[in-house]
Amino acid sequence: MKFGKEFVSQMVPEWQDAYMNYNFLKTLLKEILNFRERQSRSPESQVNPRPLTSKATSLKRRGSLFRAFSGLTSRYGITSPKKDKEDEVILVTAMHTTDEEQGGDGQSYQTIFLRSSERGSEFEIVFFTRLDEEFNKVVNFYRAKVEEVMKHAEELNMQMDALIALRIKVNDPAVVTPFNNQRNTGYPLEAIHEEHQEKRSEDVREIQMASLDVLNHIKINTTTETPLSALKSVFNSSKSTLQFNKKELRHAKEKLKQAFIEFHEKLRFLKNYAFLNQLAFSNIMKKYDKITSRNASAAYLQMVEGSYLGQSDEVAKLIERVESAFVKHFCNGNRHQGMRTLKPNTKRKKHRVTFFVGCFFGCSLALVVAIIVSVHSRNLLRSPGRTLYMDTIFPLYSLFGFLVLHMVMYAANVYYWTRYRVNYSFIFGFKPGTELGYIEVLLLSSGLSVLTLAAGLSNLEMELDPITRSYKTLTELVPIGLLTVVLLIAVCPFNIIYRANRFFLLVCLWHCICAPFYAITLPDFFLADQFTSQVQLLRNLQFYACYYGWGDFKQRNAITCNKSKAYDVIYIVIAVIPYWIRVLQCMRRFLGGHDSTQALNALKYFSTIVAVVARTIQTQNGGVILQIIAGSTSGVATIFNTYWDVVMDWGLLCRNSENPWLRDKLILPSTSIYFIAMVLNVILRLAWMQTVLNVHETPFLHRNAVIAVIACLEIIRRGLWNFFRLENEHLNNVGKFRAVKSVPLPFSYEHEDKNT
């Protein structure tokens, strides 16, 4: 792999704008190369092969440059190596700056090209100008991030002081110091900044003691981990006084442990950032020397090595101290366990996963062909039982079809997120190394499709076989058996079939059910949005409960479900639940963060609820008035939702953008894709018109088949929405250089409360 591609693949996606623009500098070098090739082919160069400049002129110019900048270089120092002046190509200077845009007090570097009198030197001057801009950008970003992590380290030190003091108070309140017989006022502490005992002053005690007085100046930050604690937090402050119990100690330790893990990850990102950029500058200068046959890389790389980027060792030392503190305080001195937690192994691609995906996909195709052949050979589409089959069995199996289609769309999203470096793992908050790639998602979806198609074919064959035709109960129990297997796999506690992801999904589902009682995170409302596009799946689950709960499956009829008024009411409620969850989530975010846009978002979902209820009632009862109401409410909801999708969720339709009517920054290479996606979003949202226009059944499709097709179109629309929604979220993280999760710390100091 070429260095340029390797360089991009190793970048932290959210910091990509802060890295050296290697590809752009390569284009500048290509311009230099093209000019030199044109010069070598020109008639002048063949007739008069003399150098473009005389030695005297070159020396005279270099001498004038040294005189012009003698004061500057003597003051700040020239970082280029000492060599014969005739061989010098560039002069690199470091200047002090206090410009806030440059990152505060520091240095900016400037390269002066000493061969500017030569023909074509303007290309090389442009190259070094842009090279300096890139280097100063990298150095300033690195310096700012180092200052940021140093401040964060001080904050974690204060948190560790409080944690150790709380541990003493809870576990051993009567401990006596070795220095006196009084009750403990201190305890051995090794925090981040005090690991190297040998470097301390002799006047300081060898073992620093953590004073318990710190407990008098802190409060513990309570969290809404359960609905009950959320209700208590409504009436109480989010910060409470310490009760000095083991539950508080355990809770604070877990929070601080996670904070250390995230902090260590940020330090590793920063260390890798410095290394990659130094390597990039080395490679680009070597390419310059190769193209121009000069020797400028030595002087420039010496400057890079002597700069803050090359000389700063704060990050490396801080990594060592964080690892030492983490192993001691959170892993009981077990370094192997601690390093495995801080540096999880990278996820390896397994070829057997790809193999099974191919097998399941092939089996699915074979089963589809088998079902088509069975239906066609027996002319089942024209048989008297066609309508009864579509009313009962088809809804039972179409549920799995909706699920498989949604998983396939998610796999496609993961593929393109990975291809265009959208950090979906960080955005969703997956534990490092547990996120599913598109191959794993396809494995699950193809495996489920095989089970569904095999069950459908077996159900069809049992119904057609004279031997098993009389066993109605056995025939009808196949779908509920398949659903039971899927649910058991979802809640299986054993470490099989991606347990971490299954539990992550279940936790998010529980947060959606208890929407107003939990702080809303992106995975929670993202999952709730998926359910708004799976209304028909939820209605099919309702049909499962009715069909098997009331015993209709024994006679294969849905009389109880079709004739029950209660079923019709629940049919409406089931469709409203996903949108109502989103309303509660938006109101929770509005009340928690005072974001007015969340109130509008809640109003958007409420308008959708009104439209869904109106359409469902109109479908059940008919009537011109209900049809007008359903059409008008659906039209308003469609306009509201479409605007929100495109403008708020996707961040598009920006009038003054660099890309007309899109965003300033785009991930996809072609702008036409965004316009196509916007048009498709509008078209697919108009699928509700089939309800208002009473297009329920066609000569070649049953009513339930039409409903299934419309549901599939909505799932496809949601898949498109998912990609652009996460793309917008990723670009927001890139704009803020946010590459690590912000973990709430367990303790707050009283002086912080006063300042806030």
Short mmCIF file of N, CA, C and O in Angstrom, two decimals, residues 243-298:
data_model
loop_
_atom_site.label_atom_id
_atom_site.label_comp_id
_atom_site.label_asym_id
_atom_site.label_seq_id
_atom_site.Cartn_x
_atom_site.Cartn_y
_atom_site.Cartn_z
N GLN A 243 -22.57 10.04 51.23
CA GLN A 243 -23.09 9.25 52.34
C GLN A 243 -22.05 8.27 52.87
O GLN A 243 -22.31 7.58 53.85
N PHE A 244 -20.91 8.18 52.19
CA PHE A 244 -19.80 7.32 52.59
C PHE A 244 -20.22 5.86 52.69
O PHE A 244 -20.02 5.20 53.71
N ASN A 245 -20.82 5.35 51.62
CA ASN A 245 -21.19 3.94 51.58
C ASN A 245 -20.51 3.28 50.39
O ASN A 245 -19.97 3.93 49.49
N LYS A 246 -20.57 1.95 50.38
CA LYS A 246 -19.88 1.19 49.33
C LYS A 246 -20.52 1.38 47.97
O LYS A 246 -19.83 1.25 46.94
N LYS A 247 -21.80 1.66 47.92
CA LYS A 247 -22.45 1.88 46.63
C LYS A 247 -21.88 3.13 45.96
O LYS A 247 -21.61 3.12 44.75
N GLU A 248 -21.68 4.19 46.74
CA GLU A 248 -21.06 5.40 46.19
C GLU A 248 -19.65 5.12 45.72
O GLU A 248 -19.24 5.59 44.65
N LEU A 249 -18.90 4.36 46.51
CA LEU A 249 -17.52 4.05 46.15
C LEU A 249 -17.47 3.25 44.86
O LEU A 249 -16.66 3.53 43.96
N ARG A 250 -18.33 2.25 44.72
CA ARG A 250 -18.35 1.43 43.52
C ARG A 250 -18.75 2.25 42.30
O ARG A 250 -18.15 2.12 41.23
N HIS A 251 -19.75 3.11 42.49
CA HIS A 251 -20.21 3.94 41.39
C HIS A 251 -19.13 4.92 40.94
O HIS A 251 -18.88 5.10 39.74
N ALA A 252 -18.46 5.56 41.91
CA ALA A 252 -17.40 6.53 41.58
C ALA A 252 -16.22 5.83 40.92
O ALA A 252 -15.62 6.36 39.97
N LYS A 253 -15.89 4.64 41.38
CA LYS A 253 -14.75 3.91 40.81
C LYS A 253 -15.03 3.54 39.36
O LYS A 253 -14.14 3.67 38.49
N GLU A 254 -16.25 3.09 39.06
CA GLU A 254 -16.58 2.71 37.67
C GLU A 254 -16.53 3.91 36.74
O GLU A 254 -16.04 3.83 35.62
N LYS A 255 -17.04 5.04 37.23
CA LYS A 255 -17.02 6.24 36.39
C LYS A 255 -15.59 6.71 36.13
O LYS A 255 -15.23 7.06 35.00
N LEU A 256 -14.78 6.72 37.17
CA LEU A 256 -13.41 7.19 37.02
C LEU A 256 -12.58 6.22 36.19
O LEU A 256 -11.69 6.63 35.43
N LYS A 257 -12.87 4.93 36.31
CA LYS A 257 -12.18 3.94 35.49
C LYS A 257 -12.47 4.18 34.01
O LYS A 257 -11.55 4.15 33.18
N GLN A 258 -13.73 4.44 33.68
CA GLN A 258 -14.07 4.72 32.29
C GLN A 258 -13.42 6.01 31.81
O GLN A 258 -13.00 6.12 30.65
N ALA A 259 -13.33 7.00 32.70
CA ALA A 259 -12.68 8.26 32.34
C ALA A 259 -11.20 8.04 32.03
O ALA A 259 -10.66 8.64 31.09
N PHE A 260 -10.54 7.17 32.79
CA PHE A 260 -9.13 6.86 32.53
C PHE A 260 -8.98 6.16 31.18
O PHE A 260 -8.03 6.42 30.44
N ILE A 261 -9.90 5.25 30.86
CA ILE A 261 -9.81 4.51 29.59
C ILE A 261 -9.94 5.48 28.42
O ILE A 261 -9.16 5.42 27.45
N GLU A 262 -10.91 6.39 28.49
CA GLU A 262 -11.10 7.35 27.40
C GLU A 262 -9.92 8.32 27.31
O GLU A 262 -9.50 8.69 26.22
N PHE A 263 -9.38 8.71 28.47
CA PHE A 263 -8.24 9.62 28.48
C PHE A 263 -7.01 8.96 27.88
O PHE A 263 -6.26 9.58 27.10
N HIS A 264 -6.80 7.69 28.19
CA HIS A 264 -5.67 6.95 27.62
C HIS A 264 -5.82 6.81 26.12
O HIS A 264 -4.83 6.92 25.37
N GLU A 265 -7.05 6.60 25.64
CA GLU A 265 -7.27 6.51 24.20
C GLU A 265 -6.94 7.82 23.51
O GLU A 265 -6.34 7.83 22.43
N LYS A 266 -7.31 8.94 24.14
CA LYS A 266 -6.99 10.23 23.55
C LYS A 266 -5.49 10.46 23.50
O LYS A 266 -4.96 11.00 22.51
N LEU A 267 -4.78 10.03 24.53
CA LEU A 267 -3.32 10.16 24.52
C LEU A 267 -2.69 9.33 23.42
O LEU A 267 -1.74 9.76 22.75
N ARG A 268 -3.22 8.14 23.21
CA ARG A 268 -2.69 7.30 22.12
C ARG A 268 -2.97 7.92 20.76
O ARG A 268 -2.14 7.87 19.86
N PHE A 269 -4.15 8.50 20.61
CA PHE A 269 -4.45 9.21 19.36
C PHE A 269 -3.45 10.33 19.13
O PHE A 269 -2.97 10.55 18.01
N LEU A 270 -3.14 11.07 20.20
CA LEU A 270 -2.25 12.22 20.08
C LEU A 270 -0.82 11.78 19.76
O LEU A 270 -0.12 12.40 18.94
N LYS A 271 -0.38 10.70 20.39
CA LYS A 271 0.96 10.18 20.10
C LYS A 271 1.06 9.71 18.65
O LYS A 271 2.05 9.98 17.95
N ASN A 272 0.03 9.01 18.19
CA ASN A 272 0.01 8.54 16.81
C ASN A 272 -0.07 9.71 15.83
O ASN A 272 0.51 9.66 14.74
N TYR A 273 -0.78 10.78 16.23
CA TYR A 273 -0.89 11.97 15.38
C TYR A 273 0.49 12.59 15.14
O TYR A 273 0.84 12.93 14.01
N ALA A 274 1.28 12.72 16.19
CA ALA A 274 2.61 13.30 16.05
C ALA A 274 3.51 12.42 15.19
O ALA A 274 4.23 12.91 14.30
N PHE A 275 3.45 11.12 15.41
CA PHE A 275 4.31 10.20 14.64
C PHE A 275 3.94 10.21 13.16
O PHE A 275 4.82 10.29 12.29
N LEU A 276 2.64 10.12 12.85
CA LEU A 276 2.21 10.07 11.45
C LEU A 276 2.59 11.33 10.69
O LEU A 276 3.02 11.27 9.54
N ASN A 277 2.41 12.48 11.34
CA ASN A 277 2.71 13.73 10.65
C ASN A 277 4.21 13.88 10.42
O ASN A 277 4.63 14.37 9.36
N GLN A 278 5.02 13.50 11.38
CA GLN A 278 6.47 13.55 11.16
C GLN A 278 6.86 12.63 10.00
O GLN A 278 7.71 12.99 9.16
N LEU A 279 6.24 11.48 9.94
CA LEU A 279 6.52 10.55 8.85
C LEU A 279 6.07 11.13 7.52
O LEU A 279 6.75 10.97 6.48
N ALA A 280 4.94 11.84 7.53
CA ALA A 280 4.44 12.43 6.28
C ALA A 280 5.37 13.53 5.78
O ALA A 280 5.65 13.62 4.58
N PHE A 281 5.86 14.38 6.70
CA PHE A 281 6.79 15.42 6.28
C PHE A 281 8.10 14.82 5.76
O PHE A 281 8.70 15.33 4.80
N SER A 282 8.53 13.74 6.37
CA SER A 282 9.74 13.07 5.89
C SER A 282 9.54 12.53 4.48
O SER A 282 10.40 12.70 3.60
N ASN A 283 8.39 11.90 4.24
CA ASN A 283 8.13 11.33 2.92
C ASN A 283 7.98 12.40 1.85
O ASN A 283 8.49 12.25 0.74
N ILE A 284 7.30 13.49 2.17
CA ILE A 284 7.08 14.52 1.16
C ILE A 284 8.39 15.22 0.80
O ILE A 284 8.62 15.59 -0.36
N MET A 285 9.30 15.40 1.77
CA MET A 285 10.58 16.03 1.48
C MET A 285 11.48 15.10 0.67
O MET A 285 12.25 15.56 -0.19
N LYS A 286 11.39 13.81 0.93
CA LYS A 286 12.18 12.87 0.13
C LYS A 286 11.69 12.85 -1.31
O LYS A 286 12.49 12.73 -2.25
N LYS A 287 10.38 12.97 -1.49
CA LYS A 287 9.85 13.06 -2.85
C LYS A 287 10.33 14.34 -3.53
O LYS A 287 10.65 14.34 -4.73
N TYR A 288 10.38 15.43 -2.77
CA TYR A 288 10.87 16.69 -3.34
C TYR A 288 12.32 16.55 -3.79
O TYR A 288 12.68 16.97 -4.90
N ASP A 289 13.16 15.96 -2.96
CA ASP A 289 14.57 15.77 -3.32
C ASP A 289 14.71 14.89 -4.56
O ASP A 289 15.55 15.14 -5.43
N LYS A 290 13.87 13.86 -4.65
CA LYS A 290 13.96 12.95 -5.78
C LYS A 290 13.54 13.64 -7.08
O LYS A 290 14.17 13.43 -8.13
N ILE A 291 12.51 14.47 -7.02
CA ILE A 291 12.01 15.14 -8.22
C ILE A 291 12.96 16.23 -8.68
O ILE A 291 13.24 16.39 -9.87
N THR A 292 13.48 17.01 -7.73
CA THR A 292 14.29 18.19 -8.08
C THR A 292 15.78 17.91 -8.10
O THR A 292 16.56 18.79 -8.49
N SER A 293 16.21 16.73 -7.64
CA SER A 293 17.63 16.38 -7.53
C SER A 293 18.36 17.37 -6.63
O SER A 293 19.52 17.73 -6.87
N ARG A 294 17.66 17.83 -5.60
CA ARG A 294 18.29 18.72 -4.61
C ARG A 294 18.48 17.96 -3.31
O ARG A 294 18.10 16.78 -3.19
N ASN A 295 19.01 18.66 -2.31
CA ASN A 295 19.20 18.06 -0.99
C ASN A 295 18.64 19.02 0.06
O ASN A 295 19.38 19.59 0.86
N ALA A 296 17.31 19.19 0.04
CA ALA A 296 16.68 20.12 0.98
C ALA A 296 16.05 19.41 2.16
O ALA A 296 15.69 20.04 3.16
N SER A 297 15.87 18.09 2.08
CA SER A 297 15.15 17.37 3.14
C SER A 297 15.90 17.39 4.46
O SER A 297 15.30 17.46 5.53
N ALA A 298 17.24 17.34 4.40
CA ALA A 298 18.01 17.30 5.65
C ALA A 298 17.75 18.54 6.50
O ALA A 298 17.52 18.44 7.72
#
